[in-house]
Amino acid sequence: MAEFVPVAGAEDVGEGEIRAFEVRKTKVAVAKVGGTFYAFNDACTHLQCSLAEGDLEEVTVICPCHGSEFDVRSGEVLRGPAREPVETYETRLEGGGLEIKL
């Protein structure tokens, strides 16, 4: 059963940034857009490149390897070559820390 687990301090991810964290053996990317945190699997569904190493343009993360684009809010593919969405995780702030449901 999924439960909220700590990822980082709320101050560890700045506005307009993406950071990668390992949580329970899962590589998770966390982006902060408009004051809201979004968490998603760090591996692009095309060839597993790290999305945290890509660019963030508003709510779109662009894979650094082949340019696939995903919506950080839903994981939806906006532009290929990736065909499958990335998994997203619910986030919450708890006691100054960021947690995700994993």
PDB file of C-alpha atoms in Angstrom, residues 3 11 21 23 29-30 37-38 48 53 76 83 86 92 94:
ATOM      1  CA  GLU A   3       2.250   5.795   1.910  1.00  0.00           C
ATOM      2  CA  GLU A  11      13.943  24.495   0.587  1.00  0.00           C
ATOM      3  CA  PHE A  21      16.338  11.977  -5.188  1.00  0.00           C
ATOM      4  CA  VAL A  23      13.466   7.191  -2.341  1.00  0.00           C
ATOM      5  CA  ALA A  29      12.522  13.838  -9.882  1.00  0.00           C
ATOM      6  CA  VAL A  30      10.937  16.759  -8.046  1.00  0.00           C
ATOM      7  CA  PHE A  37       5.914  20.640  -5.954  1.00  0.00           C
ATOM      8  CA  TYR A  38       5.498  17.911  -8.569  1.00  0.00           C
ATOM      9  CA  GLN A  48      15.642   5.843 -19.314  1.00  0.00           C
ATOM     10  CA  GLU A  53      19.093  16.546 -15.965  1.00  0.00           C
ATOM     11  CA  GLU A  76       1.543  12.882 -19.947  1.00  0.00           C
ATOM     12  CA  ARG A  83       5.170   7.063 -26.099  1.00  0.00           C
ATOM     13  CA  VAL A  86       6.088   8.897 -16.688  1.00  0.00           C
ATOM     14  CA  ARG A  92       2.670  17.133   0.415  1.00  0.00           C
ATOM     15  CA  GLU A  94       4.832  18.081   6.343  1.00  0.00           C
TER      16      GLU A  94
END
